[in-house]
Short mmCIF file of C-alpha atoms (C1' of nucleotides) in Angstrom, two decimals:
data_model
loop_
_atom_site.label_atom_id
_atom_site.label_comp_id
_atom_site.label_asym_id
_atom_site.label_seq_id
_atom_site.Cartn_x
_atom_site.Cartn_y
_atom_site.Cartn_z
CA MET A 20 0.08 29.18 21.58
CA ASN A 21 0.80 32.40 19.56
CA LEU A 22 0.15 31.84 16.00
CA ASP A 23 3.94 32.77 15.34
CA THR A 24 5.60 30.51 17.38
CA ARG A 25 3.78 27.43 16.15
CA HIS A 26 5.88 25.03 13.78
CA SER A 27 4.94 22.13 11.69
CA TRP A 28 6.51 19.17 11.73
CA THR A 29 6.24 19.79 7.57
CA ASP A 30 8.08 22.93 8.16
CA VAL A 31 10.84 21.66 9.62
CA ARG A 32 11.03 18.51 6.88
CA ASP A 33 10.91 21.18 3.88
CA LYS A 34 13.54 23.63 5.42
CA ILE A 35 15.88 20.97 6.79
CA ARG A 36 15.20 19.21 2.65
CA ALA A 37 15.72 22.71 0.94
CA ARG A 38 18.92 21.87 3.28
CA ILE A 39 20.28 19.07 1.16
CA LEU A 40 19.44 20.15 -1.66
CA ASP A 41 21.25 23.36 -1.83
CA ARG A 42 24.38 21.23 0.24
CA THR A 43 24.77 23.12 3.31
CA TYR A 44 24.40 19.65 4.21
CA ALA A 45 26.57 18.24 1.72
CA PRO A 46 26.12 14.54 1.47
CA GLY A 47 27.80 12.65 4.11
CA ASP A 48 27.39 15.70 6.59
CA LYS A 49 26.46 14.94 10.36
CA LEU A 50 23.11 17.50 10.68
CA PRO A 51 23.13 18.95 13.86
CA ARG A 52 21.53 17.26 17.20
CA ASP A 53 17.77 16.75 16.84
CA GLU A 54 17.91 19.10 20.18
CA ASP A 55 20.22 22.06 17.93
CA ILE A 56 18.05 21.93 15.22
CA ALA A 57 14.22 22.01 17.92
CA ARG A 58 16.39 25.33 19.43
CA GLU A 59 17.46 26.87 16.35
CA PHE A 60 13.96 27.24 14.56
CA GLY A 61 12.09 27.78 17.98
CA CYS A 62 10.22 24.14 17.69
CA ALA A 63 10.43 21.25 20.18
CA ARG A 64 12.33 18.43 19.79
CA THR A 65 9.60 16.41 19.11
CA THR A 66 8.79 18.26 16.15
CA VAL A 67 12.02 17.51 14.48
CA HIS A 68 11.46 13.84 15.45
CA ARG A 69 8.76 13.45 13.64
CA ALA A 70 10.15 15.66 10.30
CA MET A 71 13.67 13.79 10.07
CA GLN A 72 11.43 10.53 10.45
CA ASP A 73 10.14 11.65 7.58
CA LEU A 74 13.65 12.17 5.40
CA SER A 75 14.65 9.11 6.78
CA LEU A 76 12.04 7.15 5.30
CA ALA A 77 12.16 8.68 2.17
CA GLY A 78 15.82 7.75 2.36
CA LEU A 79 17.49 10.87 2.11
CA VAL A 80 19.07 10.73 5.50
CA GLU A 81 20.39 7.96 8.36
CA ARG A 82 20.01 8.27 11.31
CA LYS A 83 21.51 6.87 14.20
CA ARG A 84 21.90 7.00 18.80
CA LYS A 85 24.72 7.85 19.42
CA GLY A 86 25.33 8.33 15.82
CA GLY A 87 24.00 11.16 14.84
CA THR A 88 21.61 12.32 11.71
CA HIS A 89 24.02 12.05 8.70
CA VAL A 90 22.66 12.88 4.72
CA ARG A 91 23.11 9.81 2.74
CA ALA A 92 26.51 9.96 0.69
CA ASP A 93 25.31 7.42 -1.60
CA PRO A 94 20.91 8.63 -1.99
CA VAL A 95 19.33 5.25 -2.99
CA THR A 96 15.73 5.90 -5.43
CA ARG A 97 13.10 4.47 -2.93
CA ALA A 98 9.84 3.86 -5.00
CA THR A 99 6.90 1.95 -3.58
CA PHE A 100 4.41 -0.16 -5.26
CA ASP A 101 0.62 -1.38 -4.03
CA ILE A 102 -0.10 -4.91 -5.63
CA PRO A 103 -3.97 -4.57 -5.88
CA ILE A 104 -6.40 -7.62 -6.15
CA THR A 105 -5.62 -8.31 -9.99
CA ARG A 106 -9.70 -7.64 -10.60
CA ARG A 107 -9.61 -4.64 -9.31
CA GLU A 108 -6.69 -3.43 -10.55
CA VAL A 109 -8.55 -3.91 -14.49
CA GLU A 110 -11.64 -2.31 -12.91
CA GLN A 111 -9.98 0.17 -11.87
CA LYS A 112 -8.76 0.92 -15.42
CA GLY A 113 -12.41 1.27 -16.35
CA ALA A 114 -12.00 -2.72 -17.76
CA LYS A 115 -14.17 -5.65 -17.47
CA TYR A 116 -12.61 -8.23 -15.41
CA ASN A 117 -13.35 -11.81 -16.59
CA TYR A 118 -11.59 -14.77 -14.82
CA GLN A 119 -10.88 -18.29 -15.98
CA LEU A 120 -9.97 -21.24 -14.10
CA ILE A 121 -7.22 -23.56 -16.08
CA SER A 122 -6.11 -26.13 -14.05
CA ARG A 123 -7.12 -27.26 -10.23
CA GLU A 124 -4.40 -29.94 -8.84
CA ILE A 125 -3.26 -31.44 -6.15
CA GLU A 126 0.40 -32.28 -5.90
CA GLN A 127 3.29 -33.00 -3.77
CA SER A 128 5.75 -29.65 -3.99
CA PRO A 129 8.89 -29.05 -6.33
CA ILE A 130 11.88 -27.88 -5.38
CA ALA A 131 11.38 -24.44 -6.21
CA ILE A 132 8.67 -24.23 -4.73
CA MET A 133 10.02 -24.73 -1.43
CA ALA A 134 12.87 -22.63 -2.09
CA ARG A 135 10.41 -19.49 -1.98
CA PHE A 136 8.36 -20.85 1.44
CA GLY A 137 12.00 -21.91 3.23
CA ILE A 138 10.57 -25.36 3.79
CA GLN A 139 13.17 -28.66 4.32
CA SER A 140 10.65 -30.85 2.95
CA ALA A 141 7.74 -31.54 -0.18
CA VAL A 142 4.07 -31.21 1.65
CA GLU A 143 0.82 -31.63 -1.13
CA MET A 144 -0.23 -28.00 -2.45
CA LEU A 145 -2.53 -27.21 -4.20
CA HIS A 146 -1.77 -26.26 -7.59
CA VAL A 147 -4.12 -23.86 -9.31
CA LYS A 148 -3.24 -22.32 -12.31
CA ALA A 149 -5.71 -19.14 -14.19
CA LEU A 150 -6.18 -16.31 -16.16
CA HIS A 151 -7.70 -13.31 -15.33
CA LEU A 152 -8.62 -11.45 -18.35
CA ALA A 153 -9.58 -7.22 -19.11
CA ASP A 154 -12.45 -6.39 -21.23
CA ASN A 155 -12.51 -10.23 -22.60
CA CYS A 156 -8.36 -10.10 -23.88
CA PRO A 157 -5.51 -12.51 -21.17
CA TYR A 158 -4.62 -10.09 -18.78
CA ILE A 159 -2.04 -12.55 -15.93
CA PHE A 160 -1.50 -15.82 -16.47
CA GLU A 161 -1.42 -16.74 -12.58
CA ASP A 162 0.31 -20.20 -11.05
CA ARG A 163 -0.28 -20.65 -7.89
CA TRP A 164 0.84 -22.80 -5.00
CA ILE A 165 -1.60 -22.99 -2.12
CA ASP A 166 -0.18 -24.94 1.68
CA ILE A 167 -3.11 -27.35 2.88
CA GLN A 168 -1.88 -27.63 5.98
CA SER A 169 -2.61 -24.53 6.97
CA MET A 170 -5.78 -24.14 5.61
CA PRO A 171 -7.74 -27.41 4.49
CA GLU A 172 -10.90 -25.17 3.93
CA VAL A 173 -9.51 -24.38 0.96
CA LEU A 174 -10.19 -27.24 -0.75
CA ASP A 175 -13.54 -26.40 -0.31
CA VAL A 176 -13.67 -23.48 -2.14
CA ASP A 177 -15.24 -23.00 -5.91
CA LEU A 178 -12.58 -21.63 -7.39
CA THR A 179 -14.14 -21.36 -10.76
CA GLY A 180 -16.54 -18.54 -9.70
CA GLN A 181 -13.77 -16.57 -7.35
CA SER A 182 -10.38 -16.16 -8.16
CA ALA A 183 -7.92 -18.11 -5.73
CA ASN A 184 -6.67 -14.90 -5.54
CA GLU A 185 -9.53 -12.95 -4.23
CA TRP A 186 -10.36 -15.39 -2.21
CA LEU A 187 -7.11 -15.69 -0.40
CA VAL A 188 -7.15 -11.32 -0.36
CA HIS A 189 -10.37 -11.28 1.98
CA ASN A 190 -10.15 -14.89 4.20
CA LYS A 191 -6.28 -15.26 4.31
CA PRO A 192 -4.17 -12.41 5.81
CA TYR A 193 -0.85 -12.54 6.06
CA SER A 194 2.19 -11.55 7.80
CA ARG A 195 4.79 -11.61 5.96
CA VAL A 196 5.22 -11.00 2.03
CA GLU A 197 7.74 -11.69 -0.20
CA VAL A 198 7.68 -9.77 -3.53
CA SER A 199 9.94 -9.86 -6.05
CA PHE A 200 9.76 -8.93 -10.25
CA SER A 201 12.01 -9.82 -13.37
CA ALA A 202 11.02 -10.43 -17.01
CA MET A 203 10.97 -14.33 -18.99
CA ASN A 204 10.33 -14.65 -22.41
CA ALA A 205 6.57 -16.45 -22.77
CA GLU A 206 6.47 -20.34 -24.09
CA GLY A 207 3.99 -23.14 -23.33
CA GLU A 208 1.87 -22.35 -21.59
CA ASN A 209 2.36 -18.73 -20.36
CA ALA A 210 2.44 -17.59 -24.09
CA GLN A 211 -0.59 -19.94 -25.08
CA HIS A 212 -3.22 -18.65 -23.01
CA LEU A 213 -1.89 -15.02 -23.21
CA SER A 214 -2.25 -15.23 -26.19
CA ALA A 215 1.37 -13.58 -27.27
CA PRO A 216 4.24 -14.66 -29.31
CA VAL A 217 6.71 -17.37 -28.54
CA GLY A 218 9.59 -15.28 -26.77
CA SER A 219 7.68 -12.04 -26.12
CA ALA A 220 8.52 -10.62 -22.88
CA LEU A 221 6.78 -10.83 -20.01
CA PHE A 222 6.71 -8.72 -17.21
CA VAL A 223 6.63 -11.42 -13.83
CA ILE A 224 5.80 -10.95 -10.51
CA GLU A 225 6.28 -13.37 -7.25
CA ARG A 226 4.71 -13.22 -4.42
CA THR A 227 5.03 -15.32 -1.81
CA THR A 228 3.26 -15.16 1.30
CA TRP A 229 3.04 -16.32 4.71
CA ILE A 230 1.01 -16.10 7.77
CA GLY A 231 4.02 -16.45 11.47
CA THR A 232 6.28 -18.31 9.54
CA ALA A 233 2.89 -20.13 7.85
CA PRO A 234 3.70 -20.24 4.03
CA ILE A 235 -0.25 -19.79 2.52
CA THR A 236 0.71 -19.18 -0.89
CA THR A 237 2.88 -18.21 -3.80
CA VAL A 238 2.23 -17.01 -7.08
CA GLN A 239 3.85 -16.61 -10.36
CA ALA A 240 1.73 -13.90 -12.20
CA ALA A 241 2.86 -13.77 -15.75
CA ALA A 242 1.54 -10.48 -17.62
CA ALA A 243 0.65 -9.34 -21.27
CA PRO A 244 3.33 -7.90 -23.19
CA GLY A 245 2.70 -4.50 -22.92
CA TYR A 246 2.46 -4.32 -19.40
CA ARG A 247 3.69 -1.46 -17.00
CA LEU A 248 4.29 -1.30 -13.35
CA THR A 249 4.40 2.35 -11.71
CA ALA A 250 5.25 3.54 -8.64
CA ARG A 251 2.95 5.37 -6.08
CA ASN A 252 4.70 9.80 -6.37
CA MET B 1 7.08 4.50 35.24
CA ASN B 2 6.47 1.08 36.66
CA LEU B 3 7.81 -1.06 33.93
CA ASP B 4 4.88 -2.81 34.55
CA THR B 5 2.66 0.53 33.11
CA ARG B 6 4.35 1.23 29.50
CA HIS B 7 3.73 -0.19 26.81
CA SER B 8 5.48 0.37 23.25
CA TRP B 9 3.52 1.26 19.89
CA THR B 10 5.13 -1.57 18.91
CA ASP B 11 2.64 -3.44 20.58
CA VAL B 12 -0.68 -1.93 20.77
CA ARG B 13 0.61 -2.55 16.63
CA ASP B 14 0.75 -5.59 17.23
CA LYS B 15 -2.78 -6.32 19.23
CA ILE B 16 -4.79 -4.62 16.43
CA ARG B 17 -2.89 -6.14 13.81
CA ALA B 18 -3.58 -9.40 15.51
CA ARG B 19 -7.39 -8.41 15.60
CA ILE B 20 -7.77 -7.82 11.82
CA LEU B 21 -5.80 -11.45 10.85
CA ASP B 22 -8.47 -12.92 13.89
CA ARG B 23 -11.14 -10.95 12.11
CA THR B 24 -12.25 -9.93 15.04
CA TYR B 25 -12.01 -6.93 13.74
CA ALA B 26 -13.03 -7.79 9.79
CA PRO B 27 -12.39 -5.91 6.23
CA GLY B 28 -14.94 -2.65 6.31
CA ASP B 29 -15.02 -2.57 10.58
CA LYS B 30 -14.65 0.04 11.79
CA LEU B 31 -12.23 0.63 14.47
CA PRO B 32 -12.45 1.91 17.92
CA ARG B 33 -12.03 5.41 18.51
CA ASP B 34 -8.45 5.89 19.28
CA GLU B 35 -8.91 7.23 22.81
CA ASP B 36 -10.81 4.49 23.55
CA ILE B 37 -7.81 2.10 22.34
CA ALA B 38 -5.94 3.87 24.66
CA ARG B 39 -8.17 3.61 27.35
CA GLU B 40 -8.22 0.08 27.07
CA PHE B 41 -4.26 -0.74 26.54
CA GLY B 42 -3.76 2.29 29.31
CA CYS B 43 -1.48 3.27 27.60
CA ALA B 44 -1.36 7.52 25.94
CA ARG B 45 -3.02 8.08 23.20
CA THR B 46 0.06 9.64 21.47
CA THR B 47 0.44 5.94 21.74
CA VAL B 48 -2.32 4.24 19.35
CA HIS B 49 -1.25 7.31 17.33
CA ARG B 50 2.07 5.44 16.58
CA ALA B 51 0.79 2.17 15.98
CA MET B 52 -2.10 3.01 13.69
CA GLN B 53 -0.01 5.95 11.62
CA ASP B 54 2.27 2.49 10.92
CA LEU B 55 -0.57 0.50 10.21
CA SER B 56 -2.25 3.05 7.94
CA LEU B 57 1.38 2.99 6.60
CA ALA B 58 0.94 -0.39 5.65
CA GLY B 59 -1.62 -0.20 3.47
CA LEU B 60 -4.13 -2.33 6.67
CA VAL B 61 -6.62 0.08 7.75
CA GLU B 62 -7.35 3.48 6.47
CA ARG B 63 -7.46 6.98 8.67
CA LYS B 64 -9.73 9.66 8.01
CA ARG B 65 -10.74 12.48 10.78
CA LYS B 66 -13.68 12.54 11.92
CA GLY B 67 -14.67 9.13 9.70
CA GLY B 68 -12.24 6.83 12.57
CA THR B 69 -10.39 3.77 11.57
CA HIS B 70 -10.95 1.10 9.35
CA VAL B 71 -10.05 -1.93 8.29
CA ARG B 72 -9.28 -2.23 4.46
CA ALA B 73 -12.21 -3.96 2.63
CA ASP B 74 -9.52 -4.87 -0.07
CA PRO B 75 -5.60 -4.92 0.78
CA VAL B 76 -3.37 -4.44 -1.43
CA THR B 77 0.52 -5.90 -1.64
CA ARG B 78 2.46 -2.75 -0.83
CA ALA B 79 5.98 -3.06 -1.26
CA THR B 80 8.92 -0.76 -1.62
CA PHE B 81 11.64 -1.36 -4.17
CA ASP B 82 15.79 0.89 -3.22
CA ILE B 83 17.28 1.39 -6.08
CA PRO B 84 20.84 2.15 -5.93
CA ILE B 85 22.80 3.50 -7.99
CA THR B 86 24.83 0.90 -10.49
CA ARG B 87 28.07 0.62 -8.94
CA ARG B 88 27.08 0.36 -5.63
CA GLU B 89 24.56 -2.06 -6.44
CA VAL B 90 27.33 -3.89 -8.61
CA GLU B 91 29.78 -3.90 -5.60
CA GLN B 92 26.80 -5.20 -3.28
CA LYS B 93 26.47 -8.22 -5.27
CA GLY B 94 30.80 -8.46 -4.13
CA ALA B 95 31.88 -8.41 -8.13
CA LYS B 96 33.80 -6.34 -9.68
CA TYR B 97 32.30 -3.05 -11.54
CA ASN B 98 33.53 -1.29 -14.38
CA TYR B 99 31.89 1.12 -17.09
CA GLN B 100 31.62 1.93 -20.53
CA LEU B 101 30.46 4.96 -21.74
CA ILE B 102 29.18 3.77 -25.77
CA SER B 103 27.72 7.51 -27.00
CA ARG B 104 26.97 11.10 -26.35
CA GLU B 105 25.68 13.54 -28.48
CA ILE B 106 23.68 16.72 -28.23
CA GLU B 107 19.44 16.07 -29.37
CA GLN B 108 16.58 17.67 -30.47
CA SER B 109 14.26 15.79 -27.22
CA PRO B 110 11.74 13.53 -29.70
CA ILE B 111 8.32 13.42 -28.00
CA ALA B 112 8.43 10.29 -26.01
CA ILE B 113 11.54 11.92 -23.89
CA MET B 114 9.14 15.79 -23.51
CA ALA B 115 5.74 13.23 -23.16
CA ARG B 116 8.10 11.25 -19.77
CA PHE B 117 9.50 15.40 -18.60
CA GLY B 118 5.61 16.63 -19.23
CA ILE B 119 7.03 19.25 -21.03
CA GLN B 120 5.18 21.19 -25.06
CA SER B 121 8.06 22.12 -26.55
CA ALA B 122 11.10 20.25 -27.34
CA VAL B 123 14.26 21.42 -26.63
CA GLU B 124 18.39 20.64 -26.83
CA MET B 125 19.08 17.92 -24.68
CA LEU B 126 22.14 15.66 -24.15
CA HIS B 127 21.72 11.78 -25.49
CA VAL B 128 24.13 9.72 -23.28
CA LYS B 129 24.18 6.05 -24.29
CA ALA B 130 26.38 3.51 -21.36
CA LEU B 131 27.16 -0.16 -20.64
CA HIS B 132 27.27 -0.72 -16.72
CA LEU B 133 29.31 -3.89 -16.75
CA ALA B 134 29.54 -6.75 -13.05
CA ASP B 135 32.50 -8.53 -13.50
CA ASN B 136 33.50 -8.02 -16.69
CA CYS B 137 29.96 -8.89 -17.38
CA PRO B 138 27.13 -6.58 -19.18
CA TYR B 139 25.43 -5.93 -16.45
CA ILE B 140 22.61 -3.08 -16.85
CA PHE B 141 22.76 -1.05 -20.05
CA GLU B 142 21.14 2.64 -20.14
CA ASP B 143 19.90 5.38 -22.55
CA ARG B 144 19.90 8.36 -20.28
CA TRP B 145 18.98 11.96 -21.86
CA ILE B 146 19.84 15.22 -19.82
CA ASP B 147 18.61 18.77 -19.40
CA ILE B 148 21.18 20.62 -20.51
CA GLN B 149 18.94 24.12 -20.24
CA SER B 150 18.82 23.72 -15.61
CA MET B 151 22.19 22.11 -15.90
CA PRO B 152 25.23 23.37 -18.67
CA GLU B 153 27.73 22.24 -16.36
CA VAL B 154 27.18 18.84 -17.48
CA LEU B 155 28.40 19.50 -20.56
CA ASP B 156 31.83 19.44 -19.14
CA VAL B 157 31.82 16.46 -17.31
CA ASP B 158 34.14 13.83 -18.42
CA LEU B 159 31.63 10.45 -18.71
CA THR B 160 33.90 8.43 -19.83
CA GLY B 161 35.81 7.64 -16.68
CA GLN B 162 32.39 8.51 -14.18
CA SER B 163 28.78 7.46 -15.38
CA ALA B 164 26.67 10.06 -15.68
CA ASN B 165 24.33 7.80 -13.09
CA GLU B 166 26.70 9.02 -10.32
CA TRP B 167 27.47 12.47 -11.61
CA LEU B 168 23.82 13.18 -10.52
CA VAL B 169 23.06 11.07 -7.69
CA HIS B 170 26.35 13.25 -6.57
CA ASN B 171 25.54 16.77 -8.38
CA LYS B 172 21.73 16.80 -8.97
CA PRO B 173 19.83 15.78 -6.22
CA TYR B 174 16.36 15.77 -7.62
CA SER B 175 13.14 16.88 -5.60
CA ARG B 176 10.75 14.25 -7.51
CA VAL B 177 10.97 11.83 -9.64
CA GLU B 178 9.12 8.38 -11.18
CA VAL B 179 9.47 5.15 -11.33
CA SER B 180 8.34 2.64 -13.27
CA PHE B 181 8.79 -1.54 -14.40
CA SER B 182 8.38 -3.19 -17.87
CA ALA B 183 9.54 -6.00 -19.59
CA MET B 184 11.05 -5.57 -23.28
CA ASN B 185 12.41 -7.28 -25.68
CA ALA B 186 16.31 -7.44 -27.02
CA GLU B 187 17.12 -6.22 -30.14
CA GLY B 188 19.43 -3.36 -31.31
CA GLU B 189 21.42 -2.02 -28.94
CA ASN B 190 20.09 -3.40 -26.29
CA ALA B 191 21.06 -6.90 -27.70
CA GLN B 192 24.26 -6.07 -29.15
CA HIS B 193 25.53 -3.92 -25.36
CA LEU B 194 24.00 -5.75 -23.22
CA SER B 195 25.51 -9.59 -25.00
CA ALA B 196 21.87 -11.12 -25.45
CA PRO B 197 20.17 -13.18 -27.51
CA VAL B 198 17.80 -11.15 -30.02
CA GLY B 199 14.41 -11.52 -28.32
CA SER B 200 16.00 -12.56 -24.38
CA ALA B 201 13.48 -10.68 -22.37
CA LEU B 202 14.77 -7.99 -20.71
CA PHE B 203 14.23 -6.60 -17.00
CA VAL B 204 14.00 -2.05 -17.64
CA ILE B 205 13.22 0.40 -15.45
CA GLU B 206 12.32 3.56 -16.00
CA ARG B 207 13.47 7.23 -13.84
CA THR B 208 12.51 10.27 -14.25
CA THR B 209 13.23 13.06 -11.90
CA TRP B 210 12.86 16.72 -11.80
CA ILE B 211 14.42 19.26 -9.29
CA GLY B 212 10.70 21.57 -9.15
CA THR B 213 9.20 21.30 -12.30
CA ALA B 214 12.61 20.90 -13.68
CA PRO B 215 13.29 18.41 -16.40
CA ILE B 216 16.91 17.19 -14.86
CA THR B 217 16.77 13.25 -16.39
CA THR B 218 15.03 10.44 -17.52
CA VAL B 219 17.00 6.96 -18.50
CA GLN B 220 15.80 4.23 -19.46
CA ALA B 221 17.93 0.99 -18.11
CA ALA B 222 18.09 -2.29 -19.48
CA ALA B 223 18.97 -5.09 -17.23
CA ALA B 224 20.96 -8.41 -18.56
CA PRO B 225 18.52 -11.26 -18.70
CA GLY B 226 18.07 -13.10 -14.86
CA TYR B 227 17.92 -9.55 -13.35
CA ARG B 228 16.04 -10.22 -10.71
CA LEU B 229 13.95 -7.09 -7.95
CA THR B 230 13.25 -7.87 -4.89
CA ALA B 231 11.23 -5.75 -2.64
CA ARG B 232 13.25 -4.63 1.22
CA ASN B 233 11.74 -6.58 3.67
"C1'" DC C 20 30.00 5.38 30.07
"C1'" DA C 21 28.04 9.63 27.55
"C1'" DG C 22 25.82 11.33 23.68
"C1'" DT C 23 22.30 10.86 20.02
"C1'" DG C 24 17.49 9.69 18.35
"C1'" DG C 25 13.64 6.68 20.18
"C1'" DT C 26 10.00 6.03 22.83
"C1'" DC C 27 6.15 7.24 26.44
"C1'" DT C 28 3.32 11.04 28.76
"C1'" DA C 29 -0.50 14.13 29.29
"C1'" DG C 30 -2.73 17.75 27.84
"C1'" DA C 31 -3.75 21.22 25.09
"C1'" DC C 32 -5.19 22.60 20.46
"C1'" DC C 33 -6.46 22.34 15.45
"C1'" DA C 34 -8.15 20.26 10.59
"C1'" DC C 35 -11.33 18.20 8.66
"C1'" DC C 36 -15.35 16.08 7.06
"C1'" DA C 37 -19.50 12.62 7.90
"C1'" DC C 38 -23.84 13.09 10.03
"C1'" DT D 25 -20.82 21.21 13.21
"C1'" DG D 26 -19.78 18.06 16.44
"C1'" DG D 27 -16.92 14.39 16.66
"C1'" DT D 28 -12.35 12.04 15.12
"C1'" DG D 29 -7.86 11.81 13.46
"C1'" DG D 30 -3.65 14.42 12.88
"C1'" DT D 31 -0.23 17.83 15.45
"C1'" DC D 32 2.77 20.63 18.90
"C1'" DT D 33 4.37 21.25 23.60
"C1'" DA D 34 7.54 20.15 27.67
"C1'" DG D 35 9.20 16.61 30.17
"C1'" DA D 36 11.48 12.25 31.71
"C1'" DC D 37 13.20 7.74 30.82
"C1'" DC D 38 15.09 4.26 27.28
"C1'" DA D 39 18.30 1.92 24.53
"C1'" DC D 40 21.41 1.53 21.27
"C1'" DT D 41 25.92 3.12 20.24
"C1'" DG D 42 30.53 4.47 18.71
"C1'" DA D 43 33.86 7.12 20.31
#
DNA sequence: CAGTGGTCTAGACCACCAC
DNA sequence: TGGTGGTCTAGACCACTGA
């Protein structure tokens, strides 16, 4: 095929996006059908579809069968965060990683933990507290609950040399994850282990994972003061 | 075509994912070529490609031309957040939205703001502070800087009835955005306007936007204590 | 129920980059 | 430089859903 008649989906995407930015297609407007856009640009409908898929993922347009494609009236900022295992996060900053196991107990799951997993009755879980250090400074204190029923083998893992974080990631892939961020004041264990003044504002990451509908683990990770999370691009 | 021979890319994706989860394909392993997988499943290569695209976006595999497809050795948790305009966020919670303009000044951009935009020399900007309320309770206090040079018309906007947040979103689409999250202790204006005790942990969202390379706005939004952000899905 | 986006196929060529 | 994923086409049918 002649180069002059080849079109890349990124070109189409950029042209459509430009029209949205300069309000040729204003917020709330309905865009032409994919087929019409394809004809205008002289490309295949699949190419337009690929472009629209990207704009849709980015939150710029909304697409519905029969309803057509609309410019989102209330654009949202969509940000994606990569949350690596802590060791890797520390090492990528060029710091030396260390890890300390604080406690390890088998306990009945409290209500709050059951709620996170969405289970109705209490079960025995492995309750692990640990500290991650960067260049020997406290970095993240984690308070983790691990389901025993679905993986009794975790009871045999030596968690003094390897964090539960790491063991789980390499041995227990999940099929569903829920992540949320919040802020809390340092107190008690958090303050103590993070060497943070009582009352300091801590950034908190909560992550719960399942394999199918079976709980795997839920962790509340409190970062030392000054922690900041930045979106990819 | 016979239904028995039709295959959906989600089926292919789920089967591949299952093999990754059960370690048929272990972390670091190289997967077969798309074409071989297509032959195995009896579908077109494009269908496999679509499935792989999804797994790749999810962070489960990495794909490289010539290099092939590999299961990621260090899986990351990837979470996407929608950050709507505050009015919409409040209304979606079923609460009544209100807004108060606190201050509006034209000032030289301080160093910290120049750094956020990545510009070298100070310029005059519009500095706006405002409070968003949900059911008449302080919800988010925002401290915003708006570039005047690229949009002098913002000087004529009445910001007492409509938040800068909203005006910008509906009138100044951006082409690049940077988002970061952190935590800080309430003090001074933040504490006062959010009616939060001095020292409370506040969740902070920083967002900076550009159109091309031209700065548009940067905002530091501090949420009232108890705020929590949860990922889509 | 009909219009629109979503998917699938088969085949071709392209572009990157590991070998 | 050859192998692999990435893209594009043309055409067909499907599936959701709004008019």
